[in-house]
Amino acid sequence: MRLITFSLVSSLLFGLFAYPSVFAADDSTTNAEGTEANDAEGSDGRMSTEDAIAMFEQRTASTKSDFLSLTVLGQLYLRHAKEGDDLPSYAKAEDAFRAALKIKPDHHSAMTYLAITLEARHQFSEALELASIVAAVSERETLALATMGDCQLHLGRYEEAEKTYRLLAERATSPAVIARLAHLSELQGHPDTAVEQIEEAIELGRMLGSEGEDLAWYEMRLGTLRMSQGKLPEAEKHFRNSLELSKDYSAAMMGLAEACALQGRLDEAETTYTTAVDRHGEPPAMAGLGDVLVKKGDAASAKVWYLKAEEKMVEEAKTAAAAHYREVAMFYANHDMNPQRALELAEMDLRQRQDIHGYDTLAWALYRNQKFDQALVKIQAARRLGTRDAGIHFHAGMIYLALGNRELAKTELSTAMEINPHFSVLYADVAANELRKLESIQ
């Protein structure tokens, strides 16, 4: 049986940049030493990131001891990576920050932004070490403190992350800080609290004058939370709000497409996914388009898009392999493609970050490889926080079913359907059908 593709948007939320304005524009999580890159635009603010990069590349080439310019150059590479989804720019940013630190090892700005770069490249342990050093220096180093908490979260050190985020909230109030607390609430099994916190973040963002993609991120996040609860009309509303703020916002496009598909509006979903693919060419949009085509009965066309998604993932892996281990592993496991490679990637992902979704990914890859006893151990680890995630409970139910434990399989599948009966375009009905079979057995 070919198994489920879960929410494409939620799988992307906490990837390279979990929160908007994480390294440049969020004044409440930056310090005075970390604002040099803003000056690179010039007094009229019209210099493009590319032009600023060219200027600082020339400056650093001619002056080998200018650690400040190297730091600015690294920040500009980071900005370019975010603005243009340019993965090679992360490597360039890392090189620039490391060069600055060779000249001045205690330069806190370079150290902080190197930590952010390493986090983006999924080198969480080193990033945490660097951020912790800077955060210990001064209460003003809130950007380092935020990065420290983010890395703790990725590493599955949830109690430490919560303490760090609470301390961060005491020192700095901003939408990005509230979003971090919302993510914790969601992981801890309190999605309604998470919704309230994101709504608070949106209100605060508007008060602070946020606009465009920064504010759109919060609307997209709220849509994703509502979709995970099965509240599809509300989810759709927030995805549309996000696109009004930033019309080409890829994550919001994919969220809207998925919400439409889950409500049975497959033609609209296909059109929206196609637009997202045409504008951004991202593998999750290709996979989502394939899922919609399967639902419409066009398996041949769906296979074409799955293969295109795989090809694109392989291409991206050349410059950001570690950042895509989980995404590719789940793509393979969900689409009954290359199960052995899915397992290899899931194991590599868990070695670098031990959060609950890492354990869930590995559990599902083990299931696809018929290693059910091992899968059970990993899915139990994925459930340790009590997260209200229908996909995780579905995985658990299918693993228990494979092991012959009908009672626990029924419990887990029932929980999945209670949390969100619309958790998958393709296979929410699989969960419902398996549950009906189990309930019919006396």
CSV table of C-alpha atoms in Angstrom, one decimal:
chain,number,residue,atom,x,y,z
A,1,MET,CA,0.0,0.0,0.0
A,2,ARG,CA,1.2,3.5,-0.9
A,3,LEU,CA,1.1,5.6,2.1
A,4,ILE,CA,0.3,9.1,3.2
A,5,THR,CA,1.7,12.5,2.4
A,6,PHE,CA,1.1,14.7,5.4
A,7,SER,CA,0.9,18.5,5.5
A,8,LEU,CA,3.5,19.9,3.2
A,9,VAL,CA,3.4,23.3,4.7
A,10,SER,CA,3.9,22.2,8.3
A,11,SER,CA,6.9,20.1,7.2
A,12,LEU,CA,8.6,23.3,6.0
A,13,LEU,CA,7.8,25.6,8.8
A,14,PHE,CA,10.8,24.9,11.0
A,15,GLY,CA,13.4,24.4,8.3
A,16,LEU,CA,16.1,26.8,7.2
A,17,PHE,CA,14.3,29.9,8.7
A,18,ALA,CA,11.7,29.0,11.3
A,19,TYR,CA,10.8,32.6,12.1
A,20,PRO,CA,10.7,35.7,9.9
A,21,SER,CA,13.3,38.4,10.3
A,22,VAL,CA,15.5,36.0,12.3
A,23,PHE,CA,18.8,37.6,11.4
A,24,ALA,CA,18.4,41.2,10.2
A,25,ALA,CA,15.1,43.0,10.7
A,26,ASP,CA,13.8,41.9,14.1
A,27,ASP,CA,15.0,44.8,16.3
A,28,SER,CA,14.0,43.1,19.5
A,29,THR,CA,16.2,40.1,18.8
A,30,THR,CA,19.3,41.9,17.6
A,31,ASN,CA,21.9,43.9,19.4
A,32,ALA,CA,23.9,47.0,18.5
A,33,GLU,CA,26.8,45.0,17.2
A,34,GLY,CA,24.7,43.1,14.7
A,35,THR,CA,23.3,45.9,12.6
A,36,GLU,CA,26.3,46.7,10.3
A,37,ALA,CA,24.6,45.0,7.3
A,38,ASN,CA,21.8,47.6,7.4
A,39,ASP,CA,24.3,50.3,6.7
A,40,ALA,CA,25.5,48.6,3.5
A,41,GLU,CA,22.3,49.7,1.7
A,42,GLY,CA,23.5,53.3,1.8
A,43,SER,CA,21.7,56.3,3.2
A,44,ASP,CA,18.9,56.2,0.5
A,45,GLY,CA,18.3,52.5,1.2
A,46,ARG,CA,18.2,51.7,-2.6
A,47,MET,CA,21.3,49.6,-3.0
A,48,SER,CA,20.3,46.0,-3.8
A,49,THR,CA,21.7,43.1,-1.8
A,50,GLU,CA,23.6,41.9,-4.8
A,51,ASP,CA,25.3,45.3,-5.3
A,52,ALA,CA,26.1,45.5,-1.6
A,53,ILE,CA,27.7,42.0,-1.7
A,54,ALA,CA,29.8,43.1,-4.7
A,55,MET,CA,30.9,46.2,-2.9
A,56,PHE,CA,31.9,44.3,0.3
A,57,GLU,CA,33.5,41.4,-1.7
A,58,GLN,CA,35.8,44.0,-3.3
A,59,ARG,CA,36.5,45.7,0.1
A,60,THR,CA,37.4,42.4,1.8
A,61,ALA,CA,39.6,41.3,-1.1
A,62,SER,CA,41.7,44.4,-0.8
A,63,THR,CA,41.9,44.6,3.0
A,64,LYS,CA,42.7,41.2,4.5
A,65,SER,CA,42.3,42.3,8.2
A,66,ASP,CA,38.9,44.0,8.0
A,67,PHE,CA,36.9,41.7,10.2
A,68,LEU,CA,34.0,44.2,10.3
A,69,SER,CA,33.6,44.1,6.5
A,70,LEU,CA,33.8,40.4,6.5
A,71,THR,CA,31.0,40.3,9.1
A,72,VAL,CA,28.8,42.6,7.0
A,73,LEU,CA,29.6,40.5,3.9
A,74,GLY,CA,28.5,37.4,5.8
A,75,GLN,CA,25.2,39.1,6.8
A,76,LEU,CA,24.6,40.1,3.3
A,77,TYR,CA,25.1,36.5,2.1
A,78,LEU,CA,22.6,35.4,4.7
A,79,ARG,CA,20.1,38.0,3.5
A,80,HIS,CA,20.6,36.9,-0.1
A,81,ALA,CA,20.1,33.3,0.9
A,82,LYS,CA,16.7,34.2,2.5
A,83,GLU,CA,15.6,36.6,-0.2
A,84,GLY,CA,16.4,34.4,-3.2
A,85,ASP,CA,16.3,30.9,-1.6
A,86,ASP,CA,19.9,30.7,-2.7
A,87,LEU,CA,21.4,27.7,-0.8
A,88,PRO,CA,25.1,28.3,-1.8
A,89,SER,CA,24.9,31.7,-0.1
A,90,TYR,CA,24.8,29.9,3.3
A,91,ALA,CA,28.2,28.4,2.6
A,92,LYS,CA,29.6,31.7,1.6
A,93,ALA,CA,28.2,33.3,4.7
A,94,GLU,CA,29.9,30.7,6.9
A,95,ASP,CA,33.2,31.3,5.2
A,96,ALA,CA,32.9,35.0,5.7
A,97,PHE,CA,32.1,34.7,9.4
A,98,ARG,CA,34.8,32.2,10.0
A,99,ALA,CA,37.3,34.5,8.3
A,100,ALA,CA,36.2,37.4,10.5
A,101,LEU,CA,36.7,35.2,13.6
A,102,LYS,CA,40.2,34.2,12.6
A,103,ILE,CA,41.1,37.9,12.7
A,104,LYS,CA,39.1,38.7,15.8
A,105,PRO,CA,38.0,35.5,17.7
A,106,ASP,CA,35.9,37.4,20.3
A,107,HIS,CA,33.8,39.4,17.7
A,108,HIS,CA,30.3,38.7,19.0
A,109,SER,CA,28.5,39.7,15.9
A,110,ALA,CA,30.4,37.3,13.7
A,111,MET,CA,30.0,34.6,16.3
A,112,THR,CA,26.3,35.1,16.5
A,113,TYR,CA,25.7,35.2,12.8
A,114,LEU,CA,27.9,32.2,12.3
A,115,ALA,CA,25.7,30.3,14.8
A,116,ILE,CA,22.6,31.4,12.8
A,117,THR,CA,24.3,30.2,9.6
A,118,LEU,CA,25.2,26.9,11.1
A,119,GLU,CA,21.6,26.5,12.3
A,120,ALA,CA,20.4,27.1,8.8
A,121,ARG,CA,22.8,24.4,7.6
A,122,HIS,CA,21.6,22.0,10.3
A,123,GLN,CA,24.8,22.0,12.3
A,124,PHE,CA,22.9,22.5,15.5
A,125,SER,CA,25.5,21.4,18.1
A,126,GLU,CA,28.2,23.8,17.0
A,127,ALA,CA,25.6,26.5,16.5
A,128,LEU,CA,24.4,26.0,20.0
A,129,GLU,CA,27.9,26.1,21.4
A,130,LEU,CA,28.6,29.5,19.7
A,131,ALA,CA,25.3,31.0,20.6
A,132,SER,CA,25.6,30.0,24.2
A,133,ILE,CA,29.0,31.7,24.5
A,134,VAL,CA,27.6,35.0,23.2
A,135,ALA,CA,24.4,34.8,25.2
A,136,ALA,CA,26.4,34.4,28.4
A,137,VAL,CA,28.2,37.6,27.8
A,138,SER,CA,25.4,40.1,28.2
A,139,GLU,CA,21.6,40.4,28.6
A,140,ARG,CA,21.7,42.5,25.4
A,141,GLU,CA,22.7,39.5,23.3
A,142,THR,CA,19.1,38.4,22.6
A,143,LEU,CA,19.7,37.3,19.0
A,144,ALA,CA,22.2,34.8,20.3
A,145,LEU,CA,19.7,33.7,23.0
A,146,ALA,CA,17.0,33.2,20.4
A,147,THR,CA,19.4,31.1,18.3
A,148,MET,CA,20.4,29.1,21.4
A,149,GLY,CA,16.8,28.2,22.1
A,150,ASP,CA,16.1,27.3,18.5
A,151,CYS,CA,19.0,24.9,18.5
A,152,GLN,CA,17.9,23.3,21.8
A,153,LEU,CA,14.5,22.8,20.2
A,154,HIS,CA,16.0,21.1,17.1
A,155,LEU,CA,18.2,18.9,19.3
A,156,GLY,CA,15.1,17.7,21.2
A,157,ARG,CA,16.2,19.4,24.5
A,158,TYR,CA,12.7,20.8,25.1
A,159,GLU,CA,13.0,21.7,28.8
A,160,GLU,CA,16.1,23.7,28.1
A,161,ALA,CA,14.5,25.4,25.1
A,162,GLU,CA,11.5,26.4,27.1
A,163,LYS,CA,13.7,28.0,29.8
A,164,THR,CA,15.7,29.8,27.1
A,165,TYR,CA,12.5,31.1,25.4
A,166,ARG,CA,11.0,32.2,28.7
A,167,LEU,CA,14.2,34.1,29.5
A,168,LEU,CA,14.1,35.6,25.9
A,169,ALA,CA,10.5,36.7,26.4
A,170,GLU,CA,11.5,38.5,29.6
A,171,ARG,CA,14.2,40.4,27.8
A,172,ALA,CA,12.5,41.1,24.5
A,173,THR,CA,8.9,41.2,23.4
A,174,SER,CA,8.4,40.8,19.7
A,175,PRO,CA,6.2,38.7,17.3
A,176,ALA,CA,9.2,36.4,16.6
A,177,VAL,CA,9.6,35.7,20.4
A,178,ILE,CA,5.9,35.0,20.7
A,179,ALA,CA,6.0,32.7,17.7
A,180,ARG,CA,8.7,30.6,19.4
A,181,LEU,CA,6.5,30.2,22.5
A,182,ALA,CA,3.6,29.2,20.2
A,183,HIS,CA,5.7,26.5,18.7
A,184,LEU,CA,6.4,25.1,22.1
A,185,SER,CA,2.7,25.2,23.0
A,186,GLU,CA,1.9,23.2,19.9
A,187,LEU,CA,4.6,20.7,20.6
A,188,GLN,CA,3.4,20.3,24.1
A,189,GLY,CA,-0.1,19.4,23.0
A,190,HIS,CA,-1.8,22.8,23.3
A,191,PRO,CA,-2.7,23.9,19.8
A,192,ASP,CA,-5.4,26.3,20.9
A,193,THR,CA,-2.9,28.2,23.1
A,194,ALA,CA,-0.5,28.2,20.1
A,195,VAL,CA,-3.3,29.8,18.0
A,196,GLU,CA,-3.9,32.5,20.6
A,197,GLN,CA,-0.2,33.3,20.7
A,198,ILE,CA,0.1,33.6,17.0
A,199,GLU,CA,-2.9,35.9,17.0
A,200,GLU,CA,-1.1,37.9,19.6
A,201,ALA,CA,2.0,38.0,17.5
A,202,ILE,CA,0.0,39.2,14.5
A,203,GLU,CA,-1.6,42.0,16.5
A,204,LEU,CA,1.7,43.1,17.9
A,205,GLY,CA,3.3,42.9,14.4
A,206,ARG,CA,0.7,45.3,13.1
A,207,MET,CA,1.2,47.7,16.0
A,208,LEU,CA,4.9,47.7,15.2
A,209,GLY,CA,4.3,48.4,11.6
A,210,SER,CA,5.2,45.0,10.2
A,211,GLU,CA,4.1,44.3,6.6
A,212,GLY,CA,4.7,42.2,3.6
A,213,GLU,CA,6.2,38.7,4.0
A,214,ASP,CA,7.2,39.2,7.7
A,215,LEU,CA,3.5,39.6,8.6
A,216,ALA,CA,2.4,37.1,6.0
A,217,TRP,CA,4.5,34.5,7.8
A,218,TYR,CA,2.3,34.7,10.8
A,219,GLU,CA,-0.9,34.5,8.8
A,220,MET,CA,0.5,31.4,7.1
A,221,ARG,CA,1.5,30.0,10.5
A,222,LEU,CA,-2.0,30.5,11.8
A,223,GLY,CA,-3.4,28.8,8.7
A,224,THR,CA,-1.2,25.8,9.2
A,225,LEU,CA,-2.2,25.5,12.9
A,226,ARG,CA,-5.9,25.6,11.9
A,227,MET,CA,-5.4,23.1,9.1
A,228,SER,CA,-3.7,20.7,11.6
A,229,GLN,CA,-6.8,20.9,13.7
A,230,GLY,CA,-9.1,20.1,10.7
A,231,LYS,CA,-10.5,23.6,10.7
A,232,LEU,CA,-10.2,24.0,6.9
A,233,PRO,CA,-12.3,27.2,6.2
A,234,GLU,CA,-10.4,29.1,8.9
A,235,ALA,CA,-7.1,27.8,7.5
A,236,GLU,CA,-8.0,28.8,4.0
A,237,LYS,CA,-8.9,32.3,5.2
A,238,HIS,CA,-5.5,32.8,6.9
A,239,PHE,CA,-3.6,31.5,3.8
A,240,ARG,CA,-5.5,34.0,1.7
A,241,ASN,CA,-4.7,36.7,4.2
A,242,SER,CA,-1.0,35.7,3.9
A,243,LEU,CA,-1.1,36.0,0.1
A,244,GLU,CA,-2.8,39.4,0.3
A,245,LEU,CA,0.3,40.5,2.3
A,246,SER,CA,2.8,38.8,0.0
A,247,LYS,CA,1.3,37.5,-3.2
A,248,ASP,CA,4.1,35.2,-4.2
A,249,TYR,CA,4.7,33.7,-0.8
A,250,SER,CA,5.4,30.1,-1.6
A,251,ALA,CA,4.4,28.5,1.8
A,252,ALA,CA,1.1,30.3,1.8
A,253,MET,CA,0.4,29.1,-1.8
A,254,MET,CA,1.1,25.6,-0.8
A,255,GLY,CA,-1.1,25.9,2.3
A,256,LEU,CA,-3.9,27.3,0.3
A,257,ALA,CA,-3.6,24.5,-2.3
A,258,GLU,CA,-3.7,21.9,0.4
A,259,ALA,CA,-6.6,23.4,2.2
A,260,CYS,CA,-8.6,23.5,-1.1
A,261,ALA,CA,-7.7,19.9,-1.8
A,262,LEU,CA,-8.7,18.8,1.6
A,263,GLN,CA,-12.1,20.5,1.1
A,264,GLY,CA,-12.5,18.6,-2.2
A,265,ARG,CA,-11.9,21.5,-4.5
A,266,LEU,CA,-9.3,19.6,-6.5
A,267,ASP,CA,-9.3,21.7,-9.7
A,268,GLU,CA,-8.6,24.9,-7.6
A,269,ALA,CA,-5.9,23.0,-5.7
A,270,GLU,CA,-4.3,21.8,-8.9
A,271,THR,CA,-4.2,25.4,-10.3
A,272,THR,CA,-2.7,26.8,-7.1
A,273,TYR,CA,0.0,24.1,-6.9
A,274,THR,CA,0.8,24.7,-10.5
A,275,THR,CA,1.2,28.4,-9.9
A,276,ALA,CA,3.5,27.6,-7.0
A,277,VAL,CA,5.6,25.3,-9.1
A,278,ASP,CA,5.8,27.8,-11.9
A,279,ARG,CA,6.9,30.6,-9.7
A,280,HIS,CA,9.2,28.8,-7.2
A,281,GLY,CA,9.9,25.3,-8.5
A,282,GLU,CA,10.0,23.8,-5.0
A,283,PRO,CA,9.8,20.0,-4.5
A,284,PRO,CA,7.0,20.1,-1.9
A,285,ALA,CA,4.7,21.9,-4.4
A,286,MET,CA,5.5,19.3,-7.0
A,287,ALA,CA,4.7,16.5,-4.6
A,288,GLY,CA,1.5,18.3,-3.6
A,289,LEU,CA,0.5,18.6,-7.2
A,290,GLY,CA,1.2,14.9,-7.7
A,291,ASP,CA,-1.0,14.1,-4.7
A,292,VAL,CA,-3.9,16.1,-6.1
A,293,LEU,CA,-3.6,14.4,-9.5
A,294,VAL,CA,-3.7,11.0,-7.8
A,295,LYS,CA,-6.8,12.1,-6.0
A,296,LYS,CA,-8.3,13.1,-9.4
A,297,GLY,CA,-7.4,9.6,-10.8
A,298,ASP,CA,-4.5,10.7,-13.0
A,299,ALA,CA,-1.8,8.5,-11.6
A,300,ALA,CA,0.4,8.7,-14.7
A,301,SER,CA,0.7,12.5,-14.5
A,302,ALA,CA,1.2,12.3,-10.7
A,303,LYS,CA,4.2,10.0,-11.2
A,304,VAL,CA,5.8,12.6,-13.5
A,305,TRP,CA,5.6,15.2,-10.8
A,306,TYR,CA,6.9,12.9,-8.1
A,307,LEU,CA,9.9,12.2,-10.3
A,308,LYS,CA,10.4,15.9,-10.9
A,309,ALA,CA,10.2,16.5,-7.2
A,310,GLU,CA,12.8,13.8,-6.6
A,311,GLU,CA,15.1,15.2,-9.3
A,312,LYS,CA,14.9,18.7,-7.7
A,313,MET,CA,15.6,17.3,-4.3
A,314,VAL,CA,18.7,15.5,-5.5
A,315,GLU,CA,19.9,18.8,-7.2
A,316,GLU,CA,19.3,20.8,-4.0
A,317,ALA,CA,21.2,18.2,-1.9
A,318,LYS,CA,24.4,19.1,-3.7
A,319,THR,CA,24.5,22.4,-1.7
A,320,ALA,CA,22.3,21.7,1.3
A,321,ALA,CA,22.1,18.0,1.9
A,322,ALA,CA,21.8,18.1,5.7
A,323,ALA,CA,19.0,20.6,5.5
A,324,HIS,CA,17.0,18.2,3.3
A,325,TYR,CA,17.5,14.8,4.9
A,326,ARG,CA,14.1,14.8,6.6
A,327,GLU,CA,12.2,16.2,3.7
A,328,VAL,CA,13.5,13.7,1.3
A,329,ALA,CA,13.2,10.8,3.7
A,330,MET,CA,9.5,11.6,4.3
A,331,PHE,CA,8.9,12.1,0.5
A,332,TYR,CA,10.3,8.7,-0.2
A,333,ALA,CA,8.5,6.9,2.7
A,334,ASN,CA,5.2,8.6,1.9
A,335,HIS,CA,5.3,7.9,-1.8
A,336,ASP,CA,6.5,4.3,-1.7
A,337,MET,CA,9.7,5.2,-3.4
A,338,ASN,CA,13.2,4.0,-2.5
A,339,PRO,CA,12.5,2.8,1.1
A,340,GLN,CA,16.2,2.0,1.8
A,341,ARG,CA,17.3,5.5,0.9
A,342,ALA,CA,14.4,6.9,3.0
A,343,LEU,CA,15.8,4.9,6.0
A,344,GLU,CA,19.4,6.1,5.4
A,345,LEU,CA,18.3,9.7,5.2
A,346,ALA,CA,16.1,9.4,8.3
A,347,GLU,CA,19.0,7.9,10.3
A,348,MET,CA,21.3,10.7,9.2
A,349,ASP,CA,18.7,13.3,10.1
A,350,LEU,CA,18.2,11.9,13.6
A,351,ARG,CA,21.9,12.0,14.2
A,352,GLN,CA,22.0,15.7,13.7
A,353,ARG,CA,18.7,16.7,15.4
A,354,GLN,CA,16.8,14.6,17.9
A,355,ASP,CA,13.4,16.3,18.0
A,356,ILE,CA,10.1,14.5,17.9
A,357,HIS,CA,9.7,14.9,14.1
A,358,GLY,CA,13.1,13.3,13.6
A,359,TYR,CA,11.9,10.2,15.5
A,360,ASP,CA,8.6,10.2,13.7
A,361,THR,CA,10.4,10.3,10.3
A,362,LEU,CA,12.7,7.4,11.3
A,363,ALA,CA,9.8,5.4,12.6
A,364,TRP,CA,7.9,5.8,9.3
A,365,ALA,CA,11.0,4.9,7.3
A,366,LEU,CA,11.5,1.8,9.4
A,367,TYR,CA,7.9,0.9,8.9
A,368,ARG,CA,8.3,1.2,5.1
A,369,ASN,CA,11.2,-1.2,5.4
A,370,GLN,CA,9.1,-3.6,7.5
A,371,LYS,CA,11.3,-3.2,10.6
A,372,PHE,CA,8.2,-2.9,12.8
A,373,ASP,CA,9.8,-3.5,16.2
A,374,GLN,CA,12.4,-0.8,15.7
A,375,ALA,CA,9.7,1.5,14.3
A,376,LEU,CA,7.7,1.1,17.5
A,377,VAL,CA,10.6,2.3,19.7
A,378,LYS,CA,11.1,5.4,17.5
A,379,ILE,CA,7.4,6.3,17.3
A,380,GLN,CA,7.1,6.1,21.1
A,381,ALA,CA,9.9,8.6,21.3
A,382,ALA,CA,8.1,10.8,18.8
A,383,ARG,CA,5.0,10.8,21.1
A,384,ARG,CA,6.8,11.7,24.3
A,385,LEU,CA,5.6,15.3,24.5
A,386,GLY,CA,1.9,14.5,23.9
A,387,THR,CA,1.9,16.6,20.7
A,388,ARG,CA,-1.5,16.7,19.0
A,389,ASP,CA,-0.3,15.6,15.6
A,390,ALA,CA,-2.6,13.4,13.6
A,391,GLY,CA,0.2,12.2,11.3
A,392,ILE,CA,2.3,10.9,14.2
A,393,HIS,CA,-0.7,9.0,15.7
A,394,PHE,CA,-1.5,7.6,12.2
A,395,HIS,CA,2.0,6.3,12.0
A,396,ALA,CA,1.7,4.8,15.4
A,397,GLY,CA,-1.6,3.1,14.5
A,398,MET,CA,-0.2,1.6,11.4
A,399,ILE,CA,2.9,0.3,13.2
A,400,TYR,CA,0.8,-1.3,15.9
A,401,LEU,CA,-1.4,-2.8,13.2
A,402,ALA,CA,1.6,-4.3,11.5
A,403,LEU,CA,2.7,-5.8,14.9
A,404,GLY,CA,-0.7,-7.3,15.4
A,405,ASN,CA,-1.7,-5.1,18.3
A,406,ARG,CA,-5.3,-4.3,17.3
A,407,GLU,CA,-6.3,-2.5,20.4
A,408,LEU,CA,-3.5,0.0,20.4
A,409,ALA,CA,-3.8,0.4,16.6
A,410,LYS,CA,-7.5,1.3,17.1
A,411,THR,CA,-6.6,3.7,19.9
A,412,GLU,CA,-4.0,5.5,17.8
A,413,LEU,CA,-6.0,5.7,14.6
A,414,SER,CA,-9.0,6.9,16.6
A,415,THR,CA,-6.9,9.7,18.1
A,416,ALA,CA,-5.6,10.6,14.7
A,417,MET,CA,-9.1,11.0,13.3
A,418,GLU,CA,-10.3,12.9,16.5
A,419,ILE,CA,-7.4,15.4,16.1
A,420,ASN,CA,-7.9,16.0,12.4
A,421,PRO,CA,-10.1,13.8,10.1
A,422,HIS,CA,-8.6,15.7,7.1
A,423,PHE,CA,-4.9,15.2,7.8
A,424,SER,CA,-4.1,14.0,4.3
A,425,VAL,CA,-5.3,14.6,0.8
A,426,LEU,CA,-4.6,11.0,-0.2
A,427,TYR,CA,-5.0,8.9,2.9
A,428,ALA,CA,-7.2,10.3,5.6
A,429,ASP,CA,-9.7,7.8,4.2
A,430,VAL,CA,-7.1,5.0,4.7
A,431,ALA,CA,-7.0,5.8,8.4
A,432,ALA,CA,-10.8,6.0,8.5
A,433,ASN,CA,-11.2,2.6,6.7
A,434,GLU,CA,-8.6,0.9,8.9
A,435,LEU,CA,-10.4,2.2,12.0
A,436,ARG,CA,-13.7,0.9,10.8
A,437,LYS,CA,-12.3,-2.5,10.2
A,438,LEU,CA,-10.8,-2.6,13.7
A,439,GLU,CA,-14.0,-1.4,15.3
A,440,SER,CA,-16.0,-4.1,13.4
A,441,ILE,CA,-13.8,-6.9,15.0
A,442,GLN,CA,-15.4,-8.2,18.2
